[in-house]
Coordinates of C-alpha atoms and ligand atoms in Angstrom, one line a residue:
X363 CA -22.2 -152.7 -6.2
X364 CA -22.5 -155.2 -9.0
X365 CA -25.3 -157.2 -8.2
X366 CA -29.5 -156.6 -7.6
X367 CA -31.6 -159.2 -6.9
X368 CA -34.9 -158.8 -8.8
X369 CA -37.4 -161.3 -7.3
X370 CA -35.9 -164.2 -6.6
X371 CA -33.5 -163.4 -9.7
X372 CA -29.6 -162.7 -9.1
X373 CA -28.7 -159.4 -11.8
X374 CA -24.9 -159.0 -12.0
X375 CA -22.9 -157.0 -14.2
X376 CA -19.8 -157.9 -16.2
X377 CA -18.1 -155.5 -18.1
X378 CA -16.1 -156.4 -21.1
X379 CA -15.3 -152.5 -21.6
X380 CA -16.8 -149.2 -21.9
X381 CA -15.6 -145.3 -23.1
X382 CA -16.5 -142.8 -26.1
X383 CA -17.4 -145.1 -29.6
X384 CA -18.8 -142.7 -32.3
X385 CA -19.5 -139.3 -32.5
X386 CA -23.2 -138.3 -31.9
X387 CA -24.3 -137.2 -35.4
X388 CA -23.0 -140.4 -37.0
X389 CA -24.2 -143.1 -33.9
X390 CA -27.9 -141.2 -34.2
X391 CA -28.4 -139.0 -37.1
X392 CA -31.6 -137.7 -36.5
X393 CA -31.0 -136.2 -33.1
X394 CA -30.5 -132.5 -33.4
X395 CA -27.5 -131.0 -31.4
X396 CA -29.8 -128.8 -29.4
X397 CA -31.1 -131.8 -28.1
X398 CA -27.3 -133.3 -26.8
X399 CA -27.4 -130.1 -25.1
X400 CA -30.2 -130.1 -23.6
X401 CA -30.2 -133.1 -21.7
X402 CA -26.0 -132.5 -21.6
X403 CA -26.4 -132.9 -17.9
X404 CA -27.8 -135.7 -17.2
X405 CA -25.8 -137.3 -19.9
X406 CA -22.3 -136.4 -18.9
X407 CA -20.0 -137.4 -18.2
X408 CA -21.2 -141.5 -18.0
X409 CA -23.0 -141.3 -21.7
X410 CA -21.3 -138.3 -23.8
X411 CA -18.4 -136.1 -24.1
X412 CA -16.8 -134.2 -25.9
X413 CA -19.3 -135.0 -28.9
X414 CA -18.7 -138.5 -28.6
X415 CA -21.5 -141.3 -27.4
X416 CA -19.7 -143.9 -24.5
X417 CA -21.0 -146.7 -24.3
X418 CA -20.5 -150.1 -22.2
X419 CA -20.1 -153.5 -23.5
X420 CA -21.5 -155.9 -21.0
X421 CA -23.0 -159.3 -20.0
X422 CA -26.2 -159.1 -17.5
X423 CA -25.5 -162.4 -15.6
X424 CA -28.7 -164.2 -14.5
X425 CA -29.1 -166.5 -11.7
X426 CA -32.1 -167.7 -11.9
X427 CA -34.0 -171.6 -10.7
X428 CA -30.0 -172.3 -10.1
X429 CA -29.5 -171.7 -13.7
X430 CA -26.6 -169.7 -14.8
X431 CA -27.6 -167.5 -17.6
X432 CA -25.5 -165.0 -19.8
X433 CA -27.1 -162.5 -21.9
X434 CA -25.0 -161.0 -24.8
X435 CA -21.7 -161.9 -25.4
X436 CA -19.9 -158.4 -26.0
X437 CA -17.0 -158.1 -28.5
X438 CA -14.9 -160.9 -27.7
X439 CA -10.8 -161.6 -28.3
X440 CA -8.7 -161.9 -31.5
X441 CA -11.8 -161.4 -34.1
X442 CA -11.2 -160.0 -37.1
X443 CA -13.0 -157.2 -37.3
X444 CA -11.8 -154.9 -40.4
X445 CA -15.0 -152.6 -40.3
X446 CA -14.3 -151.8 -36.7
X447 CA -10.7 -150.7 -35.2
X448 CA -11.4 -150.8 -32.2
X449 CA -12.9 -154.4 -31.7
X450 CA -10.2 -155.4 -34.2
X451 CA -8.4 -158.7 -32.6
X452 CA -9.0 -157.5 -28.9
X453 CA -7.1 -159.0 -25.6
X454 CA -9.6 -158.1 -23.1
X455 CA -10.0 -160.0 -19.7
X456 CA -13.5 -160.8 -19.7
X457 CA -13.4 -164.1 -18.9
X458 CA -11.5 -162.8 -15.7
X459 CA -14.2 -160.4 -14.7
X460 CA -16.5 -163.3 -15.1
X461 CA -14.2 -165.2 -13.1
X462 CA -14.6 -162.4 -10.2
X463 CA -17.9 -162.6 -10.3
X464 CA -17.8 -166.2 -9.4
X465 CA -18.6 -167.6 -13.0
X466 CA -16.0 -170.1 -14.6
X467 CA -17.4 -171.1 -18.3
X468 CA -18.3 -174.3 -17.6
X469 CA -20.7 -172.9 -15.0
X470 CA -22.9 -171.3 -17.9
X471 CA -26.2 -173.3 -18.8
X472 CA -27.9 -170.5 -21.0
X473 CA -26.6 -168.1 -23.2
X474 CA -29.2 -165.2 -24.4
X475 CA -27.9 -163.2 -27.7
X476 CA -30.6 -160.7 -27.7
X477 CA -29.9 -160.3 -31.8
X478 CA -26.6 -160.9 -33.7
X479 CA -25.2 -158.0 -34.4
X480 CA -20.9 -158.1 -33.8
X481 CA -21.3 -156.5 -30.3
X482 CA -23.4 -159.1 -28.8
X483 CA -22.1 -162.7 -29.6
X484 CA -18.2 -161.9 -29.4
X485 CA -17.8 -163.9 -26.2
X486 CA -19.7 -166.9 -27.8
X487 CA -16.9 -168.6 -29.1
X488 CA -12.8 -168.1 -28.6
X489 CA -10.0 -169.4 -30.3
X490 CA -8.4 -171.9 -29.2
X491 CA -5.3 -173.8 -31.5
X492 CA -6.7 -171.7 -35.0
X493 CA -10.1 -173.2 -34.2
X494 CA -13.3 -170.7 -33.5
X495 CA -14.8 -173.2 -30.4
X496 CA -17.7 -172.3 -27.9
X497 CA -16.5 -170.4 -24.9
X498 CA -19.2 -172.2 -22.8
X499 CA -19.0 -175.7 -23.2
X500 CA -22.0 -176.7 -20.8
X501 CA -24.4 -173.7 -22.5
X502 CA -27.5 -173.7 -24.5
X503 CA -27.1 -170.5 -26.5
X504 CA -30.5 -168.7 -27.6
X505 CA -30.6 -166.9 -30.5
X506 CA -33.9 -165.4 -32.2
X507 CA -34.6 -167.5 -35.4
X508 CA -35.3 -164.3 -37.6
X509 CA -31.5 -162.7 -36.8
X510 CA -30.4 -166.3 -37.3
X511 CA -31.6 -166.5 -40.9
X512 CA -31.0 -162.9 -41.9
X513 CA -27.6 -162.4 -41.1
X514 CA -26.1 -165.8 -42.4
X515 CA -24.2 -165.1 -45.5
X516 CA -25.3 -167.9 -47.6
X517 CA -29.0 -165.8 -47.0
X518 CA -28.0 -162.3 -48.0
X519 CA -24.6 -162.7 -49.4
X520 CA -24.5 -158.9 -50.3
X521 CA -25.9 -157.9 -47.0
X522 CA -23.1 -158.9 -44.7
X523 CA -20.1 -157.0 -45.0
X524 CA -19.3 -153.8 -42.5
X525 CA -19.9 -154.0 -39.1
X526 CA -21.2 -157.5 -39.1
X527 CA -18.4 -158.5 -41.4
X528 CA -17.2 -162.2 -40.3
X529 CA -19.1 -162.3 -37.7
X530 CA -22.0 -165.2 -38.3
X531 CA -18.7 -167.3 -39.0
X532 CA -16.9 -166.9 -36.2
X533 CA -19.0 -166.7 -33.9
X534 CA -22.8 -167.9 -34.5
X535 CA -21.9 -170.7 -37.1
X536 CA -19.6 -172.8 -34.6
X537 CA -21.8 -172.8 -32.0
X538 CA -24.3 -174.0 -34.1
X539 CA -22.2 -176.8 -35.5
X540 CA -21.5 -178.0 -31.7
X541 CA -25.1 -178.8 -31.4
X542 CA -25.5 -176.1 -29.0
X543 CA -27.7 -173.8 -30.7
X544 CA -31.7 -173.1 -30.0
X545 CA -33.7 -170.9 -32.3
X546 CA -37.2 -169.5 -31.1
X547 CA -39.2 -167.0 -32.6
X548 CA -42.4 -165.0 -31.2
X549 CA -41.9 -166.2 -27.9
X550 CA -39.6 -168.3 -25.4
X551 CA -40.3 -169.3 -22.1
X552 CA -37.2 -169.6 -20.0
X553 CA -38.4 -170.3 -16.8
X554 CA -40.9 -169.0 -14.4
X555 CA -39.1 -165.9 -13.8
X556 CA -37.8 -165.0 -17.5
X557 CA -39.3 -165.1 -21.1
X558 CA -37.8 -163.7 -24.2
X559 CA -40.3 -161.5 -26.7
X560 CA -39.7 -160.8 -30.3
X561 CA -39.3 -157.0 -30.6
X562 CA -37.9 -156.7 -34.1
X563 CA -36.7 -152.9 -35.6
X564 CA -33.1 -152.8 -34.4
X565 CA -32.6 -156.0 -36.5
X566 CA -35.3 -158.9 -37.7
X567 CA -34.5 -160.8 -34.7
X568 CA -34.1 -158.0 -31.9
X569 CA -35.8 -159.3 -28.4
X570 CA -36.4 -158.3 -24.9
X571 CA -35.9 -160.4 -22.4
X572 CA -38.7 -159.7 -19.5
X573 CA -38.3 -160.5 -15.8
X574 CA -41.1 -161.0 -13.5
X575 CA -40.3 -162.5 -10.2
X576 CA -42.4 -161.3 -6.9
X577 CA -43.1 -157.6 -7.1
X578 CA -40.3 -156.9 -9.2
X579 CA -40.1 -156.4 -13.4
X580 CA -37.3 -155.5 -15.6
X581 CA -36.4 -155.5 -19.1
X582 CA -33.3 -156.3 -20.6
X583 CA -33.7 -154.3 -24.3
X584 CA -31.0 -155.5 -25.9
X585 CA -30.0 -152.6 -28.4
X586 CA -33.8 -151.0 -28.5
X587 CA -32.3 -148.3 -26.1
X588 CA -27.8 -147.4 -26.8
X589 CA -28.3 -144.0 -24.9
X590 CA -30.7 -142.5 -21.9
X591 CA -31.5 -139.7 -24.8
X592 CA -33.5 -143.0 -26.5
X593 CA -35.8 -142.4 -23.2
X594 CA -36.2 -138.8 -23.9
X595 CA -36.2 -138.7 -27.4
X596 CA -37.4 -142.1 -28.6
X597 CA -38.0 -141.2 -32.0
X598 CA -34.4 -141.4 -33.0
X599 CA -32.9 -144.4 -34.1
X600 CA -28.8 -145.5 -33.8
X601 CA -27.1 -145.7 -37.7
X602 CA -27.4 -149.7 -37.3
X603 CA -31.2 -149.9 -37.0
X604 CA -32.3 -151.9 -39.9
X605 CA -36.1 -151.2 -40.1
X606 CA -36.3 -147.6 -38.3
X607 CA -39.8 -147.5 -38.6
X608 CA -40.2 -150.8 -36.3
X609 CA -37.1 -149.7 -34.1
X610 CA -39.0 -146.6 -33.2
X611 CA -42.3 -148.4 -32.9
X612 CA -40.5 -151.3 -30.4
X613 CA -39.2 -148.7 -28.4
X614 CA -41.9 -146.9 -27.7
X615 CA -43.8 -149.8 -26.6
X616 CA -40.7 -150.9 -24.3
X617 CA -41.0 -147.3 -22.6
X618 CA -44.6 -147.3 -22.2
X619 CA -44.4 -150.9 -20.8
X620 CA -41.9 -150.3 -18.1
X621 CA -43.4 -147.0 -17.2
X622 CA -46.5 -148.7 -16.8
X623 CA -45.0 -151.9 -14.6
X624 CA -42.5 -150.1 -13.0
X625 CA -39.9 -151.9 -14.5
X626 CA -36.4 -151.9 -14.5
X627 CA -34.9 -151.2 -18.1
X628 CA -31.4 -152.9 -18.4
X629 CA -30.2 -152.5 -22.3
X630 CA -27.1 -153.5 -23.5
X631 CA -24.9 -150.6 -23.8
X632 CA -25.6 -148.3 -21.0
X633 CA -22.5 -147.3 -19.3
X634 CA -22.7 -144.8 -15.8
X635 CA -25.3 -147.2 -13.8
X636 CA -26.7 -149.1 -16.6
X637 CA -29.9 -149.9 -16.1
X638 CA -32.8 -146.7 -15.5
X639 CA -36.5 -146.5 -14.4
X640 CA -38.9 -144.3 -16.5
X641 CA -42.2 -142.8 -16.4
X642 CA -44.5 -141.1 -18.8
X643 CA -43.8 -137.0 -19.6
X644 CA -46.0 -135.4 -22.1
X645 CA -46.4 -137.6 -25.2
X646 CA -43.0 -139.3 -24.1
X647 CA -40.8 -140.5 -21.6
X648 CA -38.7 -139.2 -18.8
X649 CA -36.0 -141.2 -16.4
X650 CA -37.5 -141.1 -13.0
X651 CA -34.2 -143.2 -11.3
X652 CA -30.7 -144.8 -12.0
X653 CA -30.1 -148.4 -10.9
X654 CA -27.6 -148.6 -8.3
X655 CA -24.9 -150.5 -9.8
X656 CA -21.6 -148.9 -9.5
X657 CA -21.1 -146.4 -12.5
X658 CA -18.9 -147.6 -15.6
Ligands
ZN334 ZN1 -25.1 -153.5 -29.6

């Protein structure tokens, strides 16, 4: 399965790609081995092996008020991406997979880029005759004010090199040029169903989207959460958390709010069933269930 509905809220998953990315001491410093192992079975063979992290790149597709609505972009094709080898110039079918799942790009009124970072705006733009040009041509994209300002070169022009390297360019600055771009900051109402919340840490600009529709609640957390061990062990930041203090603070207070709501947690990266429930343990957090979408 591919899709939930939430509410009165279509959730479908589109996977741009997924498998090991960085070894566990360099993706999460802090985390001792003892504590890979420990958890080692609930984490493999979906999340780690062989002392790597895997990881998925994915868009959550929203229906929602018969809005189409994308949030993050992945990767994306033929970016230069000289920090990165593996996201260097890609030829991945994403576009196709959105195809299967009924979307052409024309059909998307709302992109959501949770925060900027390379991983999350690829699919923003593509290239078409040498030219960087919106993917979605119908879209409003969203993009938190705060990541906006703080990663545009002309801001921090010694800031921006490694894994952001190019990216604001070629795939935040065009969009922006088309007229297609909306900032917001502190909070942004999308609808009845969906609102976007500052949750800065991961980056200035890092946000959650929330999802309240009947009964149901879920949270898509962006990069607040790249691995289930975040739930267990949320004191531990990735390597590309700028403000570790605030990312640890931000996801503490995501945990404590979906254990207390019973929401759905959906971040970004989750491969296996991407999306978990979790409950309060102790002074922390444990994952009470898996979302049933088919495993990555
Ligand atoms: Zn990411």
């Amino acid at each position: 399965m591919n899709e939930i509905k939430l509410g009165d809220v279509l959730v479908t998953r589109v996977e741009e790609m997924h498998g090991p990315i960085l070894p566990t001491e360099a993706f999460f410093p802090t985390i001792p081995g003892d504590a890979w192992q420990r958890h080692e079975s609930s984490l493999t063979p979906d999340h780690l092996g062989d002392g790597m992290v895997h990881v998925a790149m994915q868009t959550w597709v929203l229906r929602s008020e018969g809005r189409t609505i994308l949030v993050d972009t992945g990767v994306g094709n033929d970016k230069s991406r000289p920090a990165v080898e593996a996201w260097d110039h890609l030829d991945l079918d994403f576009l196709g997979n959105l195809a299967k799942a009924g979307i052409q790009p024309e059909d998307v009124d709302l992109v959501i880029n949770t925060h900027l970072h390379v991983d999350h705006v690829g699919w923003n733009t593509r290239l078409v005759d040498g030219e960087w040009v919106p993917t979605f041509p119908n879209a409003t994209y969203l993009m938190p004010q705060a990541d906006f300002l703080f990663w545009d070169p002309a801001n921090h022009p010694g800031l921006v090199g490694g894994v952001n390297e190019n990216v604001f360019d070629d795939s935040v600055a065009p969009v922006y040029a088309a007229g297609q771009v909306q900032l917001w900051e502190g909070t942004h109402d999308i609808d009845a169903n969906l609102r976007l919340e500052a949750a800065p840490g991961h980056t200035p600009g890092s946000s959650v989207l929330t999802l309240s529709s009947g009964t149901d609640r879920a949270l898509f957390a962006g990069d607040l959460i790249h691995t289930p061990l975040q739930v267990m062990e949320f004191g531990h930041n990735s390597c590309f958390c700028e403000d570790p203090a605030a990312a640890v603070a931000t996801r503490r207070a995501l945990l404590a709010r979906a254990a207390d709501h019973n929401a759905l947690v959906l971040p970004a990266h989750l491969s296996g069933s991407g999306a978990l429930e979790v409950a309060h343990r102790g002074d922390g957090f444990a994952i009470t269930r898996w979302a049933p979408f088919d495993r990555l």
